Amino acid sequence: MDSCRLFFDPSSGHGNMLFLGNGDSLFRGPRSIMNIEETSKKRPFFTSPEDMFDEEYYDEQMPEKKRRLTPEQVHLLEKSFEAENKLEPERKTQLAKKLGLQPRQVAVWFQNRRARWKTKQLERDYDLLKSSYDSLVSEYDSILKEKEKLKSEVVSLTEKLQAKEVTGTPTLTVQKVEPLQADAADVPPVPCSVKVEDRLSSGSGASAVVDEDGPQLLDSGDSYFQNAEYPGCLGVQSEEDDGSDDGQSYFSDALVLPEHHHEEGEALLWVWP
DNA sequence: TTGTGTTTTATTGCCTCC
DNA sequence: GGAGGCAATAAAACACAA
């Protein structure tokens, strides 16, 4: 906040204000007081707006030193700026007369004020953008975490499946899973909801129902679902493999859907006796 | 008291508009 | 071409820590 100090100019007999910079308390210490005294000697404070508006007086009384505007002057300028931040010539002249300043000073003040406003506006815009960005990052992080969690679930379940395959009981066979032709990104999540009877061997046939062209699960150490030909089925997607994911939880569909169908007696990939 | 950083006032040079 | 705006900058005034 801007603050000021009342000051009496003995040479002119007029009261005046010494403007202090922002954030300062009214009385600060010896140095400030000394400055007032020094200033009163150095600065020929304006006596009246009429005098100050006089070009000759102004030139004589303001040698090389800059002087700060009084709080009253600044207040009025601020009010005027709030009303309209551009200064048409007529208003400039009126303001100058009213404030006892040169029109040029008023114009300069408006120019500098516009520059300050622009800087502040940039800061505000930056803050807005930053908070927006931060919330997006936060959202992205939580989605990423969920994705990782689901991935590890997939890995865990795949390992369990492989373990069961190695022990050989029960015999898990696969029959007629349509290969996914298209790019995984273009294919809606396939829950691999092949009917149970299509996947398990019949009691009598031993593993006879395995499709001849299909993958031979029991002979292979690899998981059937990791076969590249069936990318939509329980495959583990690498981190770099974007584009087919689009931030959506593809694997959750693959896993959750069979559970949803569980009670309907359909669509589980495997059934243990 | 002094050095340093910040704010305010003012200047300069360039650009646009009428 | 003159008036006015803007960006960059200088310089004075001021705040403040050490």
PDB file of N, CA, C and O (backbone and C1' of nucleotides) in Angstrom, chain A residues 18-21 24 28 31 43 65-66 68 89 111 114 118, chain C residues 3-17:
ATOM      1  N   LEU A  18       4.754  14.211   1.783  1.00  0.00           N
ATOM      2  CA  LEU A  18       5.893  13.518   1.202  1.00  0.00           C
ATOM      3  C   LEU A  18       5.468  12.084   0.941  1.00  0.00           C
ATOM      4  O   LEU A  18       5.093  11.351   1.843  1.00  0.00           O
ATOM      5  N   PHE A  19       5.526  11.724  -0.281  1.00  0.00           N
ATOM      6  CA  PHE A  19       5.071  10.394  -0.648  1.00  0.00           C
ATOM      7  C   PHE A  19       6.120   9.360  -0.309  1.00  0.00           C
ATOM      8  O   PHE A  19       7.304   9.533  -0.545  1.00  0.00           O
ATOM      9  N   LEU A  20       5.647   8.283   0.316  1.00  0.00           N
ATOM     10  CA  LEU A  20       6.537   7.164   0.581  1.00  0.00           C
ATOM     11  C   LEU A  20       6.129   5.994  -0.287  1.00  0.00           C
ATOM     12  O   LEU A  20       5.006   5.877  -0.709  1.00  0.00           O
ATOM     13  N   GLY A  21       7.055   5.141  -0.515  1.00  0.00           N
ATOM     14  CA  GLY A  21       6.807   3.981  -1.348  1.00  0.00           C
ATOM     15  C   GLY A  21       5.854   3.012  -0.691  1.00  0.00           C
ATOM     16  O   GLY A  21       5.401   3.228   0.428  1.00  0.00           O
ATOM     17  N   ASP A  24       5.148   0.829   3.423  1.00  0.00           N
ATOM     18  CA  ASP A  24       5.896   1.422   4.524  1.00  0.00           C
ATOM     19  C   ASP A  24       4.943   1.957   5.563  1.00  0.00           C
ATOM     20  O   ASP A  24       3.876   2.432   5.266  1.00  0.00           O
ATOM     21  N   ARG A  28       9.127   5.815  10.212  1.00  0.00           N
ATOM     22  CA  ARG A  28      10.032   4.699  10.105  1.00  0.00           C
ATOM     23  C   ARG A  28      11.302   4.875  10.909  1.00  0.00           C
ATOM     24  O   ARG A  28      11.808   3.951  11.523  1.00  0.00           O
ATOM     25  N   ARG A  31      16.303   8.080   9.513  1.00  0.00           N
ATOM     26  CA  ARG A  31      16.678   8.339   8.131  1.00  0.00           C
ATOM     27  C   ARG A  31      15.527   8.968   7.350  1.00  0.00           C
ATOM     28  O   ARG A  31      15.720   9.906   6.581  1.00  0.00           O
ATOM     29  N   ARG A  43      13.719  20.511  -2.340  1.00  0.00           N
ATOM     30  CA  ARG A  43      12.558  20.609  -3.193  1.00  0.00           C
ATOM     31  C   ARG A  43      11.776  21.874  -2.962  1.00  0.00           C
ATOM     32  O   ARG A  43      11.253  22.097  -1.877  1.00  0.00           O
ATOM     33  N   LYS A  65      15.967  17.537 -10.380  1.00  0.00           N
ATOM     34  CA  LYS A  65      15.462  16.458  -9.544  1.00  0.00           C
ATOM     35  C   LYS A  65      14.044  16.054  -9.925  1.00  0.00           C
ATOM     36  O   LYS A  65      13.217  16.876 -10.270  1.00  0.00           O
ATOM     37  N   LYS A  66      13.829  14.784  -9.794  1.00  0.00           N
ATOM     38  CA  LYS A  66      12.460  14.306  -9.950  1.00  0.00           C
ATOM     39  C   LYS A  66      11.738  14.539  -8.638  1.00  0.00           C
ATOM     40  O   LYS A  66      12.345  14.544  -7.583  1.00  0.00           O
ATOM     41  N   ARG A  68       8.165  13.283  -6.499  1.00  0.00           N
ATOM     42  CA  ARG A  68       7.016  12.381  -6.506  1.00  0.00           C
ATOM     43  C   ARG A  68       5.733  13.172  -6.365  1.00  0.00           C
ATOM     44  O   ARG A  68       5.690  14.226  -5.732  1.00  0.00           O
ATOM     45  N   PRO A  89      -7.058  14.526 -24.967  1.00  0.00           N
ATOM     46  CA  PRO A  89      -6.386  15.805 -24.701  1.00  0.00           C
ATOM     47  C   PRO A  89      -7.141  16.717 -23.744  1.00  0.00           C
ATOM     48  O   PRO A  89      -6.533  17.338 -22.874  1.00  0.00           O
ATOM     49  N   GLN A 111       0.715   6.916 -18.915  1.00  0.00           N
ATOM     50  CA  GLN A 111       1.498   5.947 -19.669  1.00  0.00           C
ATOM     51  C   GLN A 111       2.132   4.917 -18.740  1.00  0.00           C
ATOM     52  O   GLN A 111       2.044   3.716 -18.970  1.00  0.00           O
ATOM     53  N   ARG A 114      -0.506   2.649 -17.191  1.00  0.00           N
ATOM     54  CA  ARG A 114      -0.945   1.608 -18.114  1.00  0.00           C
ATOM     55  C   ARG A 114       0.080   0.472 -18.155  1.00  0.00           C
ATOM     56  O   ARG A 114      -0.274  -0.703 -18.217  1.00  0.00           O
ATOM     57  N   LYS A 118      -0.641  -3.345 -17.090  1.00  0.00           N
ATOM     58  CA  LYS A 118      -0.374  -4.439 -18.011  1.00  0.00           C
ATOM     59  C   LYS A 118       0.466  -5.523 -17.341  1.00  0.00           C
ATOM     60  O   LYS A 118       0.216  -6.715 -17.509  1.00  0.00           O
TER      61      LYS A 118
ATOM     62  P    DA C   3       2.140  18.225 -32.787  1.00  0.00           P
ATOM     63  O5'  DA C   3       1.189  17.040 -32.289  1.00  0.00           O
ATOM     64  C5'  DA C   3      -0.099  16.887 -32.883  1.00  0.00           C
ATOM     65  C4'  DA C   3      -0.778  15.644 -32.317  1.00  0.00           C
ATOM     66  C3'  DA C   3      -0.459  15.382 -30.838  1.00  0.00           C
ATOM     67  O3'  DA C   3      -1.635  14.930 -30.182  1.00  0.00           O
ATOM     68  C1'  DA C   3       0.258  13.538 -32.159  1.00  0.00           C
ATOM     69  P    DG C   4      -1.658  14.827 -28.639  1.00  0.00           P
ATOM     70  O5'  DG C   4      -1.591  13.242 -28.417  1.00  0.00           O
ATOM     71  C5'  DG C   4      -2.516  12.417 -29.098  1.00  0.00           C
ATOM     72  C4'  DG C   4      -2.075  10.975 -29.013  1.00  0.00           C
ATOM     73  C3'  DG C   4      -1.617  10.532 -27.607  1.00  0.00           C
ATOM     74  O3'  DG C   4      -2.289   9.345 -27.254  1.00  0.00           O
ATOM     75  C1'  DG C   4      -0.022   9.922 -29.235  1.00  0.00           C
ATOM     76  P    DG C   5      -2.181   8.724 -25.808  1.00  0.00           P
ATOM     77  O5'  DG C   5      -1.562   7.281 -26.119  1.00  0.00           O
ATOM     78  C5'  DG C   5      -2.198   6.456 -27.090  1.00  0.00           C
ATOM     79  C4'  DG C   5      -1.319   5.243 -27.350  1.00  0.00           C
ATOM     80  C3'  DG C   5      -0.722   4.653 -26.071  1.00  0.00           C
ATOM     81  O3'  DG C   5      -1.016   3.267 -25.961  1.00  0.00           O
ATOM     82  C1'  DG C   5       0.985   5.140 -27.671  1.00  0.00           C
ATOM     83  P    DC C   6      -0.622   2.491 -24.674  1.00  0.00           P
ATOM     84  O5'  DC C   6       0.758   1.816 -25.089  1.00  0.00           O
ATOM     85  C5'  DC C   6       0.833   1.057 -26.290  1.00  0.00           C
ATOM     86  C4'  DC C   6       2.256   0.571 -26.492  1.00  0.00           C
ATOM     87  C3'  DC C   6       2.905   0.029 -25.211  1.00  0.00           C
ATOM     88  O3'  DC C   6       3.463  -1.246 -25.452  1.00  0.00           O
ATOM     89  C1'  DC C   6       4.278   1.706 -26.223  1.00  0.00           C
ATOM     90  P    DA C   7       3.955  -2.113 -24.251  1.00  0.00           P
ATOM     91  O5'  DA C   7       5.534  -2.187 -24.510  1.00  0.00           O
ATOM     92  C5'  DA C   7       5.994  -2.487 -25.828  1.00  0.00           C
ATOM     93  C4'  DA C   7       7.513  -2.391 -25.879  1.00  0.00           C
ATOM     94  C3'  DA C   7       8.228  -2.968 -24.658  1.00  0.00           C
ATOM     95  O3'  DA C   7       9.407  -3.634 -25.090  1.00  0.00           O
ATOM     96  C1'  DA C   7       8.707  -0.639 -24.853  1.00  0.00           C
ATOM     97  P    DA C   8      10.326  -4.380 -24.042  1.00  0.00           P
ATOM     98  O5'  DA C   8      11.511  -3.333 -23.840  1.00  0.00           O
ATOM     99  C5'  DA C   8      12.121  -2.766 -24.985  1.00  0.00           C
ATOM    100  C4'  DA C   8      13.158  -1.742 -24.566  1.00  0.00           C
ATOM    101  C3'  DA C   8      13.980  -2.122 -23.333  1.00  0.00           C
ATOM    102  O3'  DA C   8      15.351  -1.909 -23.605  1.00  0.00           O
ATOM    103  C1'  DA C   8      12.993   0.013 -23.030  1.00  0.00           C
ATOM    104  P    DT C   9      16.455  -2.373 -22.543  1.00  0.00           P
ATOM    105  O5'  DT C   9      16.776  -1.015 -21.762  1.00  0.00           O
ATOM    106  C5'  DT C   9      17.019   0.167 -22.523  1.00  0.00           C
ATOM    107  C4'  DT C   9      16.979   1.379 -21.626  1.00  0.00           C
ATOM    108  C3'  DT C   9      17.689   1.211 -20.279  1.00  0.00           C
ATOM    109  O3'  DT C   9      18.901   1.955 -20.309  1.00  0.00           O
ATOM    110  C1'  DT C   9      15.651   2.443 -20.105  1.00  0.00           C
ATOM    111  P    DA C  10      19.831   2.008 -19.027  1.00  0.00           P
ATOM    112  O5'  DA C  10      19.512   3.476 -18.491  1.00  0.00           O
ATOM    113  C5'  DA C  10      19.408   4.549 -19.423  1.00  0.00           C
ATOM    114  C4'  DA C  10      19.193   5.864 -18.689  1.00  0.00           C
ATOM    115  C3'  DA C  10      20.004   6.026 -17.410  1.00  0.00           C
ATOM    116  O3'  DA C  10      20.380   7.398 -17.298  1.00  0.00           O
ATOM    117  C1'  DA C  10      17.687   6.046 -16.891  1.00  0.00           C
ATOM    118  P    DA C  11      21.493   7.833 -16.261  1.00  0.00           P
ATOM    119  O5'  DA C  11      20.615   8.388 -15.047  1.00  0.00           O
ATOM    120  C5'  DA C  11      19.657   9.394 -15.318  1.00  0.00           C
ATOM    121  C4'  DA C  11      18.786   9.612 -14.101  1.00  0.00           C
ATOM    122  C3'  DA C  11      19.526   9.557 -12.752  1.00  0.00           C
ATOM    123  O3'  DA C  11      19.053  10.616 -11.955  1.00  0.00           O
ATOM    124  C1'  DA C  11      17.675   8.116 -12.715  1.00  0.00           C
ATOM    125  P    DA C  12      19.935  11.197 -10.744  1.00  0.00           P
ATOM    126  O5'  DA C  12      18.807  11.545  -9.676  1.00  0.00           O
ATOM    127  C5'  DA C  12      17.659  12.255 -10.114  1.00  0.00           C
ATOM    128  C4'  DA C  12      16.458  11.851  -9.287  1.00  0.00           C
ATOM    129  C3'  DA C  12      16.689  11.901  -7.771  1.00  0.00           C
ATOM    130  O3'  DA C  12      15.613  12.609  -7.177  1.00  0.00           O
ATOM    131  C1'  DA C  12      15.822   9.775  -8.418  1.00  0.00           C
ATOM    132  P    DA C  13      15.617  12.917  -5.633  1.00  0.00           P
ATOM    133  O5'  DA C  13      14.655  11.781  -5.085  1.00  0.00           O
ATOM    134  C5'  DA C  13      13.345  11.687  -5.615  1.00  0.00           C
ATOM    135  C4'  DA C  13      12.584  10.570  -4.932  1.00  0.00           C
ATOM    136  C3'  DA C  13      12.749  10.525  -3.407  1.00  0.00           C
ATOM    137  O3'  DA C  13      11.473  10.322  -2.824  1.00  0.00           O
ATOM    138  C1'  DA C  13      13.342   8.439  -4.350  1.00  0.00           C
ATOM    139  P    DC C  14      11.292  10.477  -1.272  1.00  0.00           P
ATOM    140  O5'  DC C  14      11.313   8.957  -0.784  1.00  0.00           O
ATOM    141  C5'  DC C  14      10.398   8.051  -1.379  1.00  0.00           C
ATOM    142  C4'  DC C  14      10.817   6.620  -1.102  1.00  0.00           C
ATOM    143  C3'  DC C  14      11.124   6.293   0.355  1.00  0.00           C
ATOM    144  O3'  DC C  14      10.055   5.522   0.882  1.00  0.00           O
ATOM    145  C1'  DC C  14      12.571   5.180  -1.199  1.00  0.00           C
ATOM    146  P    DA C  15      10.076   4.972   2.373  1.00  0.00           P
ATOM    147  O5'  DA C  15      10.610   3.478   2.179  1.00  0.00           O
ATOM    148  C5'  DA C  15       9.970   2.633   1.244  1.00  0.00           C
ATOM    149  C4'  DA C  15      10.449   1.200   1.407  1.00  0.00           C
ATOM    150  C3'  DA C  15      10.603   0.730   2.860  1.00  0.00           C
ATOM    151  O3'  DA C  15      10.208  -0.636   2.930  1.00  0.00           O
ATOM    152  C1'  DA C  15      12.716   0.677   1.779  1.00  0.00           C
ATOM    153  P    DC C  16      10.058  -1.315   4.359  1.00  0.00           P
ATOM    154  O5'  DC C  16      11.423  -2.098   4.516  1.00  0.00           O
ATOM    155  C5'  DC C  16      11.893  -2.865   3.421  1.00  0.00           C
ATOM    156  C4'  DC C  16      13.291  -3.404   3.697  1.00  0.00           C
ATOM    157  C3'  DC C  16      13.582  -3.670   5.185  1.00  0.00           C
ATOM    158  O3'  DC C  16      14.252  -4.905   5.280  1.00  0.00           O
ATOM    159  C1'  DC C  16      15.262  -2.364   4.258  1.00  0.00           C
ATOM    160  P    DA C  17      14.032  -5.804   6.606  1.00  0.00           P
ATOM    161  O5'  DA C  17      15.269  -6.800   6.488  1.00  0.00           O
ATOM    162  C5'  DA C  17      15.663  -7.271   5.195  1.00  0.00           C
ATOM    163  C4'  DA C  17      17.188  -7.315   5.078  1.00  0.00           C
ATOM    164  C3'  DA C  17      17.910  -7.887   6.295  1.00  0.00           C
ATOM    165  O3'  DA C  17      18.961  -8.723   5.858  1.00  0.00           O
ATOM    166  C1'  DA C  17      18.703  -5.704   5.847  1.00  0.00           C
TER     167       DA C  17
END
